Short mmCIF file of C-alpha atoms and ligand atoms in Angstrom, two decimals:
data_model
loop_
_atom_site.label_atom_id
_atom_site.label_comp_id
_atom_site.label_asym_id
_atom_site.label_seq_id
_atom_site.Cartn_x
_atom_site.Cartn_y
_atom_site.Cartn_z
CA UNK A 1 0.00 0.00 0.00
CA UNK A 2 1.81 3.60 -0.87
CA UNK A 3 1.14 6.53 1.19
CA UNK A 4 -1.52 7.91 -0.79
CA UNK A 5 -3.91 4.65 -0.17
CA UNK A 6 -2.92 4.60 3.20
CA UNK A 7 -6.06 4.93 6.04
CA UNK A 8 -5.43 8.69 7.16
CA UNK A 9 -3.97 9.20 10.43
CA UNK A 10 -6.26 9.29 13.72
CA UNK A 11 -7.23 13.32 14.41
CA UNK A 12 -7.27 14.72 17.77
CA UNK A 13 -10.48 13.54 19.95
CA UNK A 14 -13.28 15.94 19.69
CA UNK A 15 -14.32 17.21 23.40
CA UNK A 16 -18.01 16.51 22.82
CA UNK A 17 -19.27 13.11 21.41
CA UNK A 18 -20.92 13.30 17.73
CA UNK A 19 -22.79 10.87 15.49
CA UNK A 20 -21.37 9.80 12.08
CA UNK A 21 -25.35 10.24 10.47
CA UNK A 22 -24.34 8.47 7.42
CA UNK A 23 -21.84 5.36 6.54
CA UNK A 24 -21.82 2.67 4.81
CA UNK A 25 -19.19 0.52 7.00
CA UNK A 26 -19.98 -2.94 4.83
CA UNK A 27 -18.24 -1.11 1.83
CA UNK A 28 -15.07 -0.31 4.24
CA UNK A 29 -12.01 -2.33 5.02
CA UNK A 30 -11.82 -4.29 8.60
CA UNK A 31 -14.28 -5.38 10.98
CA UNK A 32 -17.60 -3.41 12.56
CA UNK A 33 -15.97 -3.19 15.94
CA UNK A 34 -12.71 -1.88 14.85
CA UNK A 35 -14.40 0.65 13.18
CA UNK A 36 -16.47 1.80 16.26
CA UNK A 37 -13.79 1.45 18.11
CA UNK A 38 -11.36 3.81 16.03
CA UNK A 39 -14.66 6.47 16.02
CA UNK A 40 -15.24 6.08 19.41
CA UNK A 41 -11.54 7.12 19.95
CA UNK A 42 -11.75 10.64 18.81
CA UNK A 43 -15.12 11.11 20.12
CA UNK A 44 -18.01 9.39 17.20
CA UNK A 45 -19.81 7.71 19.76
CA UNK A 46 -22.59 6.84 17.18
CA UNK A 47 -22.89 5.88 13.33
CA UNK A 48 -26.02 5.26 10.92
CA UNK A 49 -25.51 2.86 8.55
CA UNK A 50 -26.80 3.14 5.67
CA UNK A 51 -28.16 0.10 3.39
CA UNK A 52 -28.23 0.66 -0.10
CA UNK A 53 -29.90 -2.67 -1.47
CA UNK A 54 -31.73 -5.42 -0.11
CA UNK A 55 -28.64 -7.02 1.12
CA UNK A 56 -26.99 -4.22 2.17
CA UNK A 57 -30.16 -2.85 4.34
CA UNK A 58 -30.54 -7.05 6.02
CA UNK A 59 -27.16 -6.38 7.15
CA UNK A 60 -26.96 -2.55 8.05
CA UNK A 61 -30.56 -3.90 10.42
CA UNK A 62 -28.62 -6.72 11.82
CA UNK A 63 -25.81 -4.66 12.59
CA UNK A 64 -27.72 -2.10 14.27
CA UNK A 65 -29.16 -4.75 16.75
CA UNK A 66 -25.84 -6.33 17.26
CA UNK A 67 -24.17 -2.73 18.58
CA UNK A 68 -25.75 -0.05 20.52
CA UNK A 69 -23.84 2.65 19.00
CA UNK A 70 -25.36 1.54 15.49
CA UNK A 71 -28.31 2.44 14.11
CA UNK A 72 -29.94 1.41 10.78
CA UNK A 73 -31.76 3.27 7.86
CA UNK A 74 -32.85 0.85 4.87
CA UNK A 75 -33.58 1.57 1.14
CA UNK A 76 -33.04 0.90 -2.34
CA UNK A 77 -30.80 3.60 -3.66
CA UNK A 78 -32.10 5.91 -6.25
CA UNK A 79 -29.36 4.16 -8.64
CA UNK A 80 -30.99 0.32 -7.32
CA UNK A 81 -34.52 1.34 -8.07
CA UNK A 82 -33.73 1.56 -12.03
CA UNK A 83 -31.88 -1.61 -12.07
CA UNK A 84 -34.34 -3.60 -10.04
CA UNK A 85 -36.94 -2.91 -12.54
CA UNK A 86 -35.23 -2.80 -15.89
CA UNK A 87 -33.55 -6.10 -14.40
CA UNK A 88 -29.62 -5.60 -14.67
CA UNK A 89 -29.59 -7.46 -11.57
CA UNK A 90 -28.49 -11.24 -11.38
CA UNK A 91 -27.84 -11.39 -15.27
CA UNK A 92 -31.58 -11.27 -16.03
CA UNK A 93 -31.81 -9.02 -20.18
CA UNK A 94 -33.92 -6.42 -20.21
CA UNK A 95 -36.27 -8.21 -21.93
CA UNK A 96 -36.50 -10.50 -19.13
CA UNK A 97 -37.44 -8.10 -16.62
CA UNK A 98 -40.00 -6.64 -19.03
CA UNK A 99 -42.03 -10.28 -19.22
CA UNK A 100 -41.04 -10.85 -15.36
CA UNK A 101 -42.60 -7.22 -14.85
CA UNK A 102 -39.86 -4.86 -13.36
CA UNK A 103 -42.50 -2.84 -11.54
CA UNK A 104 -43.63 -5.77 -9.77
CA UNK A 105 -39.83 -6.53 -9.08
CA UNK A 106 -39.56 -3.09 -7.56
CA UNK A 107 -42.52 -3.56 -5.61
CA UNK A 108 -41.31 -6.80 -3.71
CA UNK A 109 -38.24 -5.38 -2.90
CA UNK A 110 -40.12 -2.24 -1.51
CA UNK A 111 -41.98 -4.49 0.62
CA UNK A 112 -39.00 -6.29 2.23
CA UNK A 113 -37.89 -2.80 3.26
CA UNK A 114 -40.93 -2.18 4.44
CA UNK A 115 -41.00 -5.28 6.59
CA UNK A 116 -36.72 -3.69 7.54
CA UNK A 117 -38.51 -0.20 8.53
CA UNK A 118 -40.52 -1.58 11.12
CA UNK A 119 -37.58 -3.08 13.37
CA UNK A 120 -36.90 -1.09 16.24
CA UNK A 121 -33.17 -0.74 15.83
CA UNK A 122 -33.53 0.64 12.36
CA UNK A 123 -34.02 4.68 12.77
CA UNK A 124 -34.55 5.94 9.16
CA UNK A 125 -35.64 4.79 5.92
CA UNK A 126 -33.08 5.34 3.40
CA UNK A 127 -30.86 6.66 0.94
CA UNK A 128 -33.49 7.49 -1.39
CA UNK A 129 -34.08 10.08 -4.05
CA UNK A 130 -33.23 11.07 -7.01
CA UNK A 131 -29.59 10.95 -9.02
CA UNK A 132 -29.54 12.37 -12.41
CA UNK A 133 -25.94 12.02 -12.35
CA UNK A 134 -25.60 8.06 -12.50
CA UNK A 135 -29.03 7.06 -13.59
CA UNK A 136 -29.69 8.62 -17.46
CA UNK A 137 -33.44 10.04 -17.98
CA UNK A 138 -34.66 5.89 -18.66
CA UNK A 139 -34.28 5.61 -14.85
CA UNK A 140 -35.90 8.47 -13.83
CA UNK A 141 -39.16 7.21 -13.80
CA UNK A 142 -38.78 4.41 -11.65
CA UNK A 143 -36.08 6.18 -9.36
CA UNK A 144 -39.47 8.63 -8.84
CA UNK A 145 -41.66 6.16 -8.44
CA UNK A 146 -39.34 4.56 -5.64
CA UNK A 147 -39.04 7.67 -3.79
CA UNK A 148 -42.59 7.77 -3.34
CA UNK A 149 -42.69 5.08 -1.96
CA UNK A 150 -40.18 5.08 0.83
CA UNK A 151 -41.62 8.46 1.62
CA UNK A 152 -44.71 6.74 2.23
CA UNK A 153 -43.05 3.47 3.93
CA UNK A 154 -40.98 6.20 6.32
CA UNK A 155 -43.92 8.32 7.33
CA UNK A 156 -46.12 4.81 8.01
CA UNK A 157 -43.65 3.70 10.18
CA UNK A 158 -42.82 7.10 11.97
CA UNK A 159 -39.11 6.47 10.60
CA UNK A 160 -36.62 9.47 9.57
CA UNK A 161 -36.32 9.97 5.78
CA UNK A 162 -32.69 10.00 4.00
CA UNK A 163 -32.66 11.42 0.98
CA UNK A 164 -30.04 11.54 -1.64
CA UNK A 165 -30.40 14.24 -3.90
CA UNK A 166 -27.30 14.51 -6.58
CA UNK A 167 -28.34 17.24 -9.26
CA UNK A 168 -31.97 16.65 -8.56
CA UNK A 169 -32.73 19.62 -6.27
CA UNK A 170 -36.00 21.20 -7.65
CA UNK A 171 -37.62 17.81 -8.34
CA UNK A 172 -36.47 15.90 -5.10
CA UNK A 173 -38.03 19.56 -3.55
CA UNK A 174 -41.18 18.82 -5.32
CA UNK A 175 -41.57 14.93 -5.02
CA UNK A 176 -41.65 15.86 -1.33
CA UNK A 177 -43.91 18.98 -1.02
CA UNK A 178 -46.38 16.42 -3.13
CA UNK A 179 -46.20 13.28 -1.12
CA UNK A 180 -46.01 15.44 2.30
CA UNK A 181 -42.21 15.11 3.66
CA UNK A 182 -42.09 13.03 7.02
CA UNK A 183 -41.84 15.39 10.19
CA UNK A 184 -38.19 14.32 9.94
CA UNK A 185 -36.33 14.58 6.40
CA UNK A 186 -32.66 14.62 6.55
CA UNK A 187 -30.69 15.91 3.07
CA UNK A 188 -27.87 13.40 3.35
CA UNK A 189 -24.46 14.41 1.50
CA UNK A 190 -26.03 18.02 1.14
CA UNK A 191 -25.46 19.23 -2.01
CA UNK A 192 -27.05 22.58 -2.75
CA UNK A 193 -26.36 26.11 -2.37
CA UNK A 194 -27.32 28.88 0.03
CA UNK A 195 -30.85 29.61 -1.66
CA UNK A 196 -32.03 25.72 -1.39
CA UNK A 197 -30.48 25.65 2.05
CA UNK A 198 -33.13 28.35 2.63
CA UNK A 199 -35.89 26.36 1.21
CA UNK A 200 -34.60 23.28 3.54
CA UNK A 201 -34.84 25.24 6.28
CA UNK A 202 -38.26 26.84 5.92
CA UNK A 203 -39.21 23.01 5.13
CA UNK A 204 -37.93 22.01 8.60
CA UNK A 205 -34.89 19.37 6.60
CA UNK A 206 -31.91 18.51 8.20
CA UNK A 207 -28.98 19.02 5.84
CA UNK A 208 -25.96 16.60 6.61
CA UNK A 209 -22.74 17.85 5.33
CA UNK A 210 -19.97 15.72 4.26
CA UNK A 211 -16.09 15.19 3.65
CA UNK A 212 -16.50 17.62 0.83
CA UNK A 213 -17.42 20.73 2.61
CA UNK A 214 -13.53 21.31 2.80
CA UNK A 215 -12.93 20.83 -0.60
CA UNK A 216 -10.91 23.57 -2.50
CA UNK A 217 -13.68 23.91 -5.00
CA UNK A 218 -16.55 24.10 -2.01
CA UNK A 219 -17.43 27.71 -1.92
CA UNK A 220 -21.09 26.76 -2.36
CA UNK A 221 -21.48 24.47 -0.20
CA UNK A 222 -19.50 26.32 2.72
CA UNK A 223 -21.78 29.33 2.03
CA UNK A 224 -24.82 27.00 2.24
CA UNK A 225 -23.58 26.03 5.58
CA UNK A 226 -23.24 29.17 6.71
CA UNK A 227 -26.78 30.15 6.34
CA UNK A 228 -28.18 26.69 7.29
CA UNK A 229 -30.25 27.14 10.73
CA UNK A 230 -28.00 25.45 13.61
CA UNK A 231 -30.06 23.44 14.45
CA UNK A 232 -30.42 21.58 11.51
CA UNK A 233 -26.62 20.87 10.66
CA UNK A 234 -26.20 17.27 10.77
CA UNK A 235 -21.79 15.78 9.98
CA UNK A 236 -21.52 12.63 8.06
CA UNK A 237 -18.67 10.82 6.25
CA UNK A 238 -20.82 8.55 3.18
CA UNK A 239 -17.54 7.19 3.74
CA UNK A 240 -15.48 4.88 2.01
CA UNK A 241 -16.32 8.29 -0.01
CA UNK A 242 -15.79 11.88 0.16
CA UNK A 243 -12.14 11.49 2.49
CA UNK A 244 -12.25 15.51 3.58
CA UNK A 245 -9.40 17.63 2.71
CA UNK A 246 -6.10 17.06 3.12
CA UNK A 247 -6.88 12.82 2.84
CA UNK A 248 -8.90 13.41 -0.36
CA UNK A 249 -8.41 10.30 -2.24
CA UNK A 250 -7.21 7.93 1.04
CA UNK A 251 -10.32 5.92 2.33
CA UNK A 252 -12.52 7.41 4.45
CA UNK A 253 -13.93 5.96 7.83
CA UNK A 254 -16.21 7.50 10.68
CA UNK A 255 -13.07 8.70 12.46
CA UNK A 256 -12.24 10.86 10.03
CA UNK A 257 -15.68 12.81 11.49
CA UNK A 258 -13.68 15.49 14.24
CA UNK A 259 -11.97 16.69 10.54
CA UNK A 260 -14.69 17.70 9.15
CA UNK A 261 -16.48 19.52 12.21
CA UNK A 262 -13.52 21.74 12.62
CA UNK A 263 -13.85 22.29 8.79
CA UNK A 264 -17.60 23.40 10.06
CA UNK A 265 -17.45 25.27 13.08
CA UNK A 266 -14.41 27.39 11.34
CA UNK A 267 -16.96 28.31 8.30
CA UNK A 268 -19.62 29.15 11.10
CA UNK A 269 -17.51 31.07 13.49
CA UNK A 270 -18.02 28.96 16.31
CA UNK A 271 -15.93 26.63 18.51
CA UNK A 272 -15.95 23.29 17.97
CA UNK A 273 -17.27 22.39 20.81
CA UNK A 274 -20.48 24.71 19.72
CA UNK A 275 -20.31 22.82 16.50
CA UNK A 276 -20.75 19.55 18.16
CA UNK A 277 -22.83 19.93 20.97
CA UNK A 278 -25.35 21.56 18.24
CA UNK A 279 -24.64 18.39 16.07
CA UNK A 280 -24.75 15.93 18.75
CA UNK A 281 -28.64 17.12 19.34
CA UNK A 282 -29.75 17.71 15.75
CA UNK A 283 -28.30 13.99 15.14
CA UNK A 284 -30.81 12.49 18.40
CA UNK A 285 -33.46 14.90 17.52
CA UNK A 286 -33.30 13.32 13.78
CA UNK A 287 -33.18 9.51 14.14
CA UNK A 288 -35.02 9.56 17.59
CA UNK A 289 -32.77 8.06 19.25
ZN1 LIG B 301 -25.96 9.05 -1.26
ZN1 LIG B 302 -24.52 6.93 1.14
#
């Protein structure tokens, strides 16, 4: 492994304990407990983890009731829902999935995570949304049509809602105003600029802000942040993605958290302990935990 592969350094602790609200630790290197135990080092008491398939939310649930410090939200990714119904999964053709009828595919996996959203340990139903970046306009139809529907299975249950938005703003916006957003909607990887941050915050979202809030090329999303309402600034690392600056590129893990707080609190003028005391609540007062 050269140096610029190698897992970044451990930062200093943080004084006061904050959540990790969105991981995906079956997609990172090592076990569950060393990664809590690495977090819980430098003061990330607590991680979501985030399913992003059928598999992926089984295991994120399991996890979650194997660790208290874990807590689950389960979905089929805006970039699953396409696939699921147009059938690229498991080698079927397209064709196939056509005769096997892909919306009836989608709907059986939708009601597995249904089944997922009523277990106690798992907090939020989630990452869903809309990604016009990886899915072309063929998938947008179905990723819409799967949104829906966790926004329904989420506000059934009483569960958060994690959305994923990637150049999707106005129409992930609208989706929700039509379907009524649950009382608790969390922007996950928040991606917009200071006017939608407005609109999120007259809406009552959360906006979670990741790794790439200290990127170079940022200014938008550091001048989002700086008019986001306190209380609804949420950290997360999405990691193995979005290492924060200067690791970009080197694998990213809930540790890496304290990094990207200080990256916050400096854009907001406050100390970090400020920063994550407000973060610590907003992250309780969104999962209800
Ligand atoms: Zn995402
Ligand atoms: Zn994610």
């Amino acid at each position: 492994m050269s140096a610029k592969d190698a897992p970044p350094p451990l930062p200093e602790p943080l004084g006061v304990p904050v959540a990790d609200s969105h991981t995906h630790l079956d997609m990172q290197p090592g076990t569950v407990e060393e990664a809590l135990a690495r977090a819980a080092a430098v003061g990330v008491d607590t991680v979501v983890q985030v399913g992003c398939d059928l598999k992926g939310s089984r295991w994120a649930a399991e996890t979650a009731a194997a660790h208290a410090a874990v807590h689950a939200a389960v979905a089929l990714h805006p970039n699953e829902a396409p696939r699921i119904v147009h059938g690229d999964e498991d080698g079927w053709s397209r064709q196939g999935a056509r005769e096997a009828g892909g919306d009836a595919a989608l709907d059986d996996a939708l009601a597995e995570i249904d089944l997922l959203a009523a277990l106690p340990q798992v907090r939020a139903v989630g990452e869903t949304g809309l990604d016009y970046f990886r899915t072309g306009p063929e998938g947008m139809a179905a990723q819409e049509r799967s949104l829906r529907a966790h926004i329904e299975i989420a506000k059934r249950h009483g569960k958060a809602l994690v959305i994923h938005d990637r150049e999707a703003h106005a129409d992930v916006l609208r989706v929700l105003a039509e379907e009524g957003a649950p009382e608790r909607t969390v922007f996950h990887c928040y991606s917009g600029d200071a006017e939608m941050a407005r609109a999120c915050a007259d809406a009552g979202y959360f906006m979670s802000f990741a790794g790439n809030v200290t990127f170079k090329n940022a200014q938008p999303l550091r001048d989002a942040l700086a008019v986001a309402p306190l209380e609804l600034v949420l950290v997360e690392t999405d990691a193995p993605f979005l290492t924060p600056a200067p690791y970009r590129g080197r694998p990213n893990a809930p540790y890496l958290i304290p990094i990207t707080v200080r990256a916050m609190a400096q854009v907001r003028g406050v100390d970090e302990e400020t920063m994550a005391s407000a973060i610590a609540v907003n992250t309780a007062r969104a999962f209800d935990y």
